[in-house]
XYZ file of C-alpha atoms in Angstrom:
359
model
C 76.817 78.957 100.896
C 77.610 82.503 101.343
C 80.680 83.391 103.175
C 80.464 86.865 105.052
C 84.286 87.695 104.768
C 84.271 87.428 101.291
C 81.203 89.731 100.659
C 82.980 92.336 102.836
C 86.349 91.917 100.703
C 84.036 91.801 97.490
C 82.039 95.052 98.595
C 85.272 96.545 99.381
C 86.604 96.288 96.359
C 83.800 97.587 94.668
C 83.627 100.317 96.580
C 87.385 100.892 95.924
C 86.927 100.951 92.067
C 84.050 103.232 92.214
C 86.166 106.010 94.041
C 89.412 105.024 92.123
C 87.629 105.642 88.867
C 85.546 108.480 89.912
C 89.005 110.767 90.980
C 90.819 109.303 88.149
C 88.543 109.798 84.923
C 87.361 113.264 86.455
C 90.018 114.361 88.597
C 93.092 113.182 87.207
C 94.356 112.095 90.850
C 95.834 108.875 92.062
C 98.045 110.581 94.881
C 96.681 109.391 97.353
C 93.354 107.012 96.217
C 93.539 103.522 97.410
C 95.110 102.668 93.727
C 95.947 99.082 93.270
C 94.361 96.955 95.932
C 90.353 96.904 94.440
C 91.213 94.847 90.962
C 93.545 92.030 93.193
C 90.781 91.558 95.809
C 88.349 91.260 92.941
C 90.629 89.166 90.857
C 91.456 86.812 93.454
C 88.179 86.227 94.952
C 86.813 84.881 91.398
C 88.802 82.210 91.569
C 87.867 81.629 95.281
C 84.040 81.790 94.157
C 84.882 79.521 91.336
C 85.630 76.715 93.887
C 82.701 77.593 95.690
C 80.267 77.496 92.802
C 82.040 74.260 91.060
C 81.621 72.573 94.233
C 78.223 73.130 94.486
C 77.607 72.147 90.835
C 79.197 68.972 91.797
C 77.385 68.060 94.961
C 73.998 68.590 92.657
C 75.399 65.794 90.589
C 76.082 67.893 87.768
C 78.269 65.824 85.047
C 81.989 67.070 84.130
C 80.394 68.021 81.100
C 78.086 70.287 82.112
C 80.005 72.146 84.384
C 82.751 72.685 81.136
C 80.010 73.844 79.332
C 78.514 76.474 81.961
C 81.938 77.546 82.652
C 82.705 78.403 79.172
C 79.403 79.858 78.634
C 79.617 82.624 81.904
C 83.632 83.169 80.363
C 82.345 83.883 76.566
C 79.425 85.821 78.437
C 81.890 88.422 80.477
C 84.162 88.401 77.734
C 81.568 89.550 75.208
C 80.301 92.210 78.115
C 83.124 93.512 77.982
C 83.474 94.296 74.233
C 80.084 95.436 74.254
C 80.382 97.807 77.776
C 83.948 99.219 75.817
C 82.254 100.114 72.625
C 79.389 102.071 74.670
C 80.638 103.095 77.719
C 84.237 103.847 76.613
C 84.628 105.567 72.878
C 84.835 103.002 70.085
C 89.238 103.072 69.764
C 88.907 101.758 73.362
C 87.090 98.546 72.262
C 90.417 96.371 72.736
C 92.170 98.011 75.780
C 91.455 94.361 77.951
C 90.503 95.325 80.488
C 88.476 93.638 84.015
C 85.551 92.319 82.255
C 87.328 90.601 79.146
C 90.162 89.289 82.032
C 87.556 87.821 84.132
C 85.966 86.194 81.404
C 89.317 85.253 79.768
C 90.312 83.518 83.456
C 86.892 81.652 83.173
C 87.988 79.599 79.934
C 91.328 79.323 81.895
C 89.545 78.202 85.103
C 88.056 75.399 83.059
C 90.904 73.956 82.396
C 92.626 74.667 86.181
C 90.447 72.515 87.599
C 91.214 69.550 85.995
C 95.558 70.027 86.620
C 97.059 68.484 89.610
C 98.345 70.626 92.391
C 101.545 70.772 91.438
C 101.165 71.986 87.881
C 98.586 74.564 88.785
C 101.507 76.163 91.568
C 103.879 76.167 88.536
C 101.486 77.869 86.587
C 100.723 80.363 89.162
C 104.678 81.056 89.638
C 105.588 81.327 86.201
C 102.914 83.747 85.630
C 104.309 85.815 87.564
C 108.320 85.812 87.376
C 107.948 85.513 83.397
C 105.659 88.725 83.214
C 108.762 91.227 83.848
C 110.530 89.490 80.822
C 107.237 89.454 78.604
C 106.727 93.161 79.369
C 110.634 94.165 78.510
C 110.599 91.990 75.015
C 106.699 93.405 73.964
C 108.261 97.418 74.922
C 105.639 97.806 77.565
C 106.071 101.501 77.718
C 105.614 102.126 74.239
C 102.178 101.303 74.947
C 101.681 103.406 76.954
C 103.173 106.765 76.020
C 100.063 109.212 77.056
C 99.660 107.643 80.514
C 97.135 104.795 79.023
C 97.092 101.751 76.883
C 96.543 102.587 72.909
C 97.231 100.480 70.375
C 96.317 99.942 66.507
C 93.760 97.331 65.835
C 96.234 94.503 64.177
C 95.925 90.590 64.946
C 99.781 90.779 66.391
C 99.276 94.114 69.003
C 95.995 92.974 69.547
C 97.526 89.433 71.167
C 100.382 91.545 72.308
C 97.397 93.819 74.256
C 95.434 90.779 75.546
C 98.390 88.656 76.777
C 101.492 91.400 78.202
C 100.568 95.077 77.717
C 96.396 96.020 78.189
C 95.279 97.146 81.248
C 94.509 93.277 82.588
C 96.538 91.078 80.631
C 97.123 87.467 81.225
C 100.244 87.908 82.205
C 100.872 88.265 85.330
C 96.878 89.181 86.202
C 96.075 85.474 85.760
C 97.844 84.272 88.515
C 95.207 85.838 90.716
C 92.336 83.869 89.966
C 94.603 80.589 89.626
C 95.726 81.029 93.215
C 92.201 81.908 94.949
C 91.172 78.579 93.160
C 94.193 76.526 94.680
C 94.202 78.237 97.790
C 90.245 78.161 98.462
C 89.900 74.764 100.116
C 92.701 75.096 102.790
C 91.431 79.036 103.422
C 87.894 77.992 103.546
C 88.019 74.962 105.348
C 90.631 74.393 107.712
C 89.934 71.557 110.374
C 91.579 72.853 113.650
C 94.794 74.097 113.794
C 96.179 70.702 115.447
C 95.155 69.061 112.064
C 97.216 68.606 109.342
C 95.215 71.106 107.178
C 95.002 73.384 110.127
C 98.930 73.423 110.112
C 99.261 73.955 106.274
C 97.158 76.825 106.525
C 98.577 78.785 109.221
C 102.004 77.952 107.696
C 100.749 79.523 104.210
C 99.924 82.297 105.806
C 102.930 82.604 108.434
C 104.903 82.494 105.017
C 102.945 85.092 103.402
C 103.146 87.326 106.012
C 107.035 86.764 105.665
C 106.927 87.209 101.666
C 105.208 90.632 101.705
C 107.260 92.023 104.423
C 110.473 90.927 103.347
C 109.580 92.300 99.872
C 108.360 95.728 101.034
C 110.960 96.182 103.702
C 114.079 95.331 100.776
C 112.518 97.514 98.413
C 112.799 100.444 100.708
C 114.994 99.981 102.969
C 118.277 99.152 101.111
C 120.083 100.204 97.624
C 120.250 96.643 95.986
C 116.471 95.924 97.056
C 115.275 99.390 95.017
C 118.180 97.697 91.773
C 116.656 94.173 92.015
C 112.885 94.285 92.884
C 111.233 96.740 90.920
C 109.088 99.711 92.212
C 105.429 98.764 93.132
C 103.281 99.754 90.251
C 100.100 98.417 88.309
C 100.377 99.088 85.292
C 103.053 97.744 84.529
C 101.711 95.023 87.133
C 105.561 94.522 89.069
C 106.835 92.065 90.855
C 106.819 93.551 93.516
C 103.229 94.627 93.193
C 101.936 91.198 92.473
C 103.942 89.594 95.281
C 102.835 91.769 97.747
C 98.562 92.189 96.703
C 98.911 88.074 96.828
C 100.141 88.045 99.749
C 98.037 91.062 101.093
C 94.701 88.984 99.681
C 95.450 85.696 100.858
C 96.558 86.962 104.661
C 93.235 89.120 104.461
C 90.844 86.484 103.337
C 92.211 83.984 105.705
C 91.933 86.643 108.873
C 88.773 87.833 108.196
C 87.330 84.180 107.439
C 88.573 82.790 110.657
C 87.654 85.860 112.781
C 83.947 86.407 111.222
C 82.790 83.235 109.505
C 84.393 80.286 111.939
C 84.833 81.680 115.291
C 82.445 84.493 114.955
C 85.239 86.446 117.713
C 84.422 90.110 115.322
C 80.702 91.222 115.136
C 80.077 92.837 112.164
C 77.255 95.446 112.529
C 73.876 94.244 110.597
C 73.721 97.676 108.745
C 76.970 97.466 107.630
C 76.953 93.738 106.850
C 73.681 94.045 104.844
C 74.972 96.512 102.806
C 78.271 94.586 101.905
C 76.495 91.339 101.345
C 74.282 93.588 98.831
C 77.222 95.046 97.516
C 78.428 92.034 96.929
C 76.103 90.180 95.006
C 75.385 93.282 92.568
C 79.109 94.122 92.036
C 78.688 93.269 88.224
C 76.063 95.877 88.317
C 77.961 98.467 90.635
C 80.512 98.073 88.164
C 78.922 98.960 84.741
C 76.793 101.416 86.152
C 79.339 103.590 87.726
C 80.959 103.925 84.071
C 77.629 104.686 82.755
C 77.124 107.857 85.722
C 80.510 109.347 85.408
C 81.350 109.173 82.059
C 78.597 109.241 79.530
C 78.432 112.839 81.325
C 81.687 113.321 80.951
C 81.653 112.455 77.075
C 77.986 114.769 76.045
C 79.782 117.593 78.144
C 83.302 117.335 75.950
C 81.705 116.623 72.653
C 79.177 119.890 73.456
C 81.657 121.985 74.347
C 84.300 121.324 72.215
C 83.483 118.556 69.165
C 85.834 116.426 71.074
C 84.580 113.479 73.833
C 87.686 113.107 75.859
C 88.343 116.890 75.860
C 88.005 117.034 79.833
C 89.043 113.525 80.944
C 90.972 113.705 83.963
C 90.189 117.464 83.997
C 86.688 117.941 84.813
C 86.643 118.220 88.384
C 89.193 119.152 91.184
C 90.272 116.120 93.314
C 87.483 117.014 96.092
C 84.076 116.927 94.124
C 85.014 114.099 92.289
C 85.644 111.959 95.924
C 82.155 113.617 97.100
C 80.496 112.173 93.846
C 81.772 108.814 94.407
C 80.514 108.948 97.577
C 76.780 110.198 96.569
C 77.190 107.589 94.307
C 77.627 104.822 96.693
C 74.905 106.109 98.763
C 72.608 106.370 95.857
C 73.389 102.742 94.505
C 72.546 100.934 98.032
C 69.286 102.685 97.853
C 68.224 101.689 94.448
C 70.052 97.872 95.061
C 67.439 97.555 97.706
C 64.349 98.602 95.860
C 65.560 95.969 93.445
C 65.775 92.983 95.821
C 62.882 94.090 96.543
C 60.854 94.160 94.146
C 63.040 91.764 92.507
C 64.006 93.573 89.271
C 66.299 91.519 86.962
C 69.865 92.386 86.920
C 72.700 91.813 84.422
C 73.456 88.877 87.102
C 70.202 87.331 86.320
C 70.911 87.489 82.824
C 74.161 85.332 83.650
C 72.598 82.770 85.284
C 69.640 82.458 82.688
C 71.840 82.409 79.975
C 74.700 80.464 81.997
C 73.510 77.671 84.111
């Protein structure tokens, strides 16, 4: 079952990473871009379409077996994607940076094992994720990894763990929490029975408490001296606390809106052309995702290496903030018309491949 409000979060987050990456690899601007709410949304909702897909798999009869097995499979799957879209999208030092595609397949394996904890233990998880990541990034030197504005690091077994569990781009810690929580949270977002039920309750009071967390957060942090000491500044990379306390709560308070406004009571009416599009969006977002690498920066790479011997020589340079934003635009525009000449003529996608390869 498809669920409208999380294709429109989905497509929006897509959408967000295409212009993100578009003014940041050619441009060099993240003044004012959306930074830092695309990768949440998309993190979270894997774990919400986790639930989704392992309870379908177990409605079909599927054996505990063979959902362990498919789940590993799609993790290894994304995780080798990503090695292979880093060695030829990215240059070849930028194999190990860990970034979306080797996190979402790395949350896969840890899905697998989720699903089988009890409540309880899976909140613990989710906290300690979060409040031990500060301490994790201050013992690994976080900012030594990160002395030229990205992640580098030297191809050794120890910064290589280092990279994949405190200091890449998506490391486990915190970014793991994300998908943990849209799994736990899933079945009382998705399916609340009335709000006079007992579910009904627990939900609105998740989100009630939510809505508290992230403005009590936001409004210490700038409002008063010992907030600014004590909760650090909202950043990604570093992923804060701060940051991650406030996209959770963002993501949760969103998905919950928008499901109960568009998918159970139906009260906001989405426009067809602009639902069509995000449900499109949606389903090809693994696509969207490579592809828009492949556009901006394979260019971006024969131009440097042409002009100058060097590939990176105008990353971040290339283009003022403007034409980058109106490429990422054309872009968008470009990719819904060539997504619908696949559906229709039903073209096989890198999401086919998953499936075939998966299920």
């Amino acid at each position: 079952m498809r669920y409208r409000s999380i294709d429109l979060l989905r497509a929006y987050a897509i959408a967000v990473m295409v212009m993100v990456h578009f003014l940041e690899n050619l441009s060099g601007t993240r003044d004012w871009s959306p930074d830092g709410f695309g990768a949440p949304i998309f993190a979270f909702l894997s774990g919400v379409s986790y639930h989704l897909w392992l309870a379908s798999r177990q409605q079909r009869g599927c054996s505990a077996d063979r959902i362990s097995r498919e789940t590993m499979r799609r993790g290894l799957f994304l995780i080798g994607l990503g090695f292979v879209f880093n060695a030829l999208v990215w240059l070849p030092e930028d194999l190990f940076t860990w970034d979306v595609l080797t996190f979402l397949g790395s949350s896969m394996l840890v899905l697998n094992v989720a699903r089988r904890m009890p409540a309880p233990a899976l909140l613990l998880t989710i906290v300690l994720s979060v409040l031990l990541s500060p301490v994790m990034q201050k013992l690994a030197d976080y900012g030594a990894w990160w002395l030229n504005g990205y992640f580098e690091t030297e191809q050794t077994l120890s910064e290589l763990l280092t990279g994949f569990l405190v200091t890449g781009y998506f490391p486990i810690f915190p970014w793991i929490a994300l998908p943990l929580a849209g799994f736990m949270s899933a079945p009382a977002l998705l399916n609340p029975q009335g709000t006079g039920s007992k579910a009904g309750k627990y939900w609105l009071l998740t989100c009630l408490s939510l809505t508290v967390l992230v403005a009590l957060v936001l409004t210490l942090r700038w409002t008063t001296a010992w907030g600014r000491l004590w909760l650090p500044a909202w950043t990604m990379f570093p992923a804060s606390l701060t940051y991650m306390s406030a996209a959770l709560g963002i993501v949760v308070l969103l998905l919950a809106g928008l499901h109960n406004r568009i998918d159970q009571r139906q009260a906001w009416r989405i426009p067809e052309w602009l639902m069509s599009r995000a449900q499109r969006f949606s389903r090809f977002s693994l696509s969207i995702y490579l592809l828009h690498h492949v556009v901006h920066l394979w260019p971006l790479w024969l131009y440097g290496l042409w002009q100058t011997g060097e590939p990176a020589a105008y990353w971040g340079q290339a283009l003022s903030w403007w034409p980058a934003f109106f490429l990422s635009m054309l872009f968008l525009l470009i990719c819904d018309r060539l997504l619908q000449r696949v559906e229709q003529h039903r073209v096989p996608t890198i999401e086919n491949l998953l499936r075939w390869l998966c299920e």
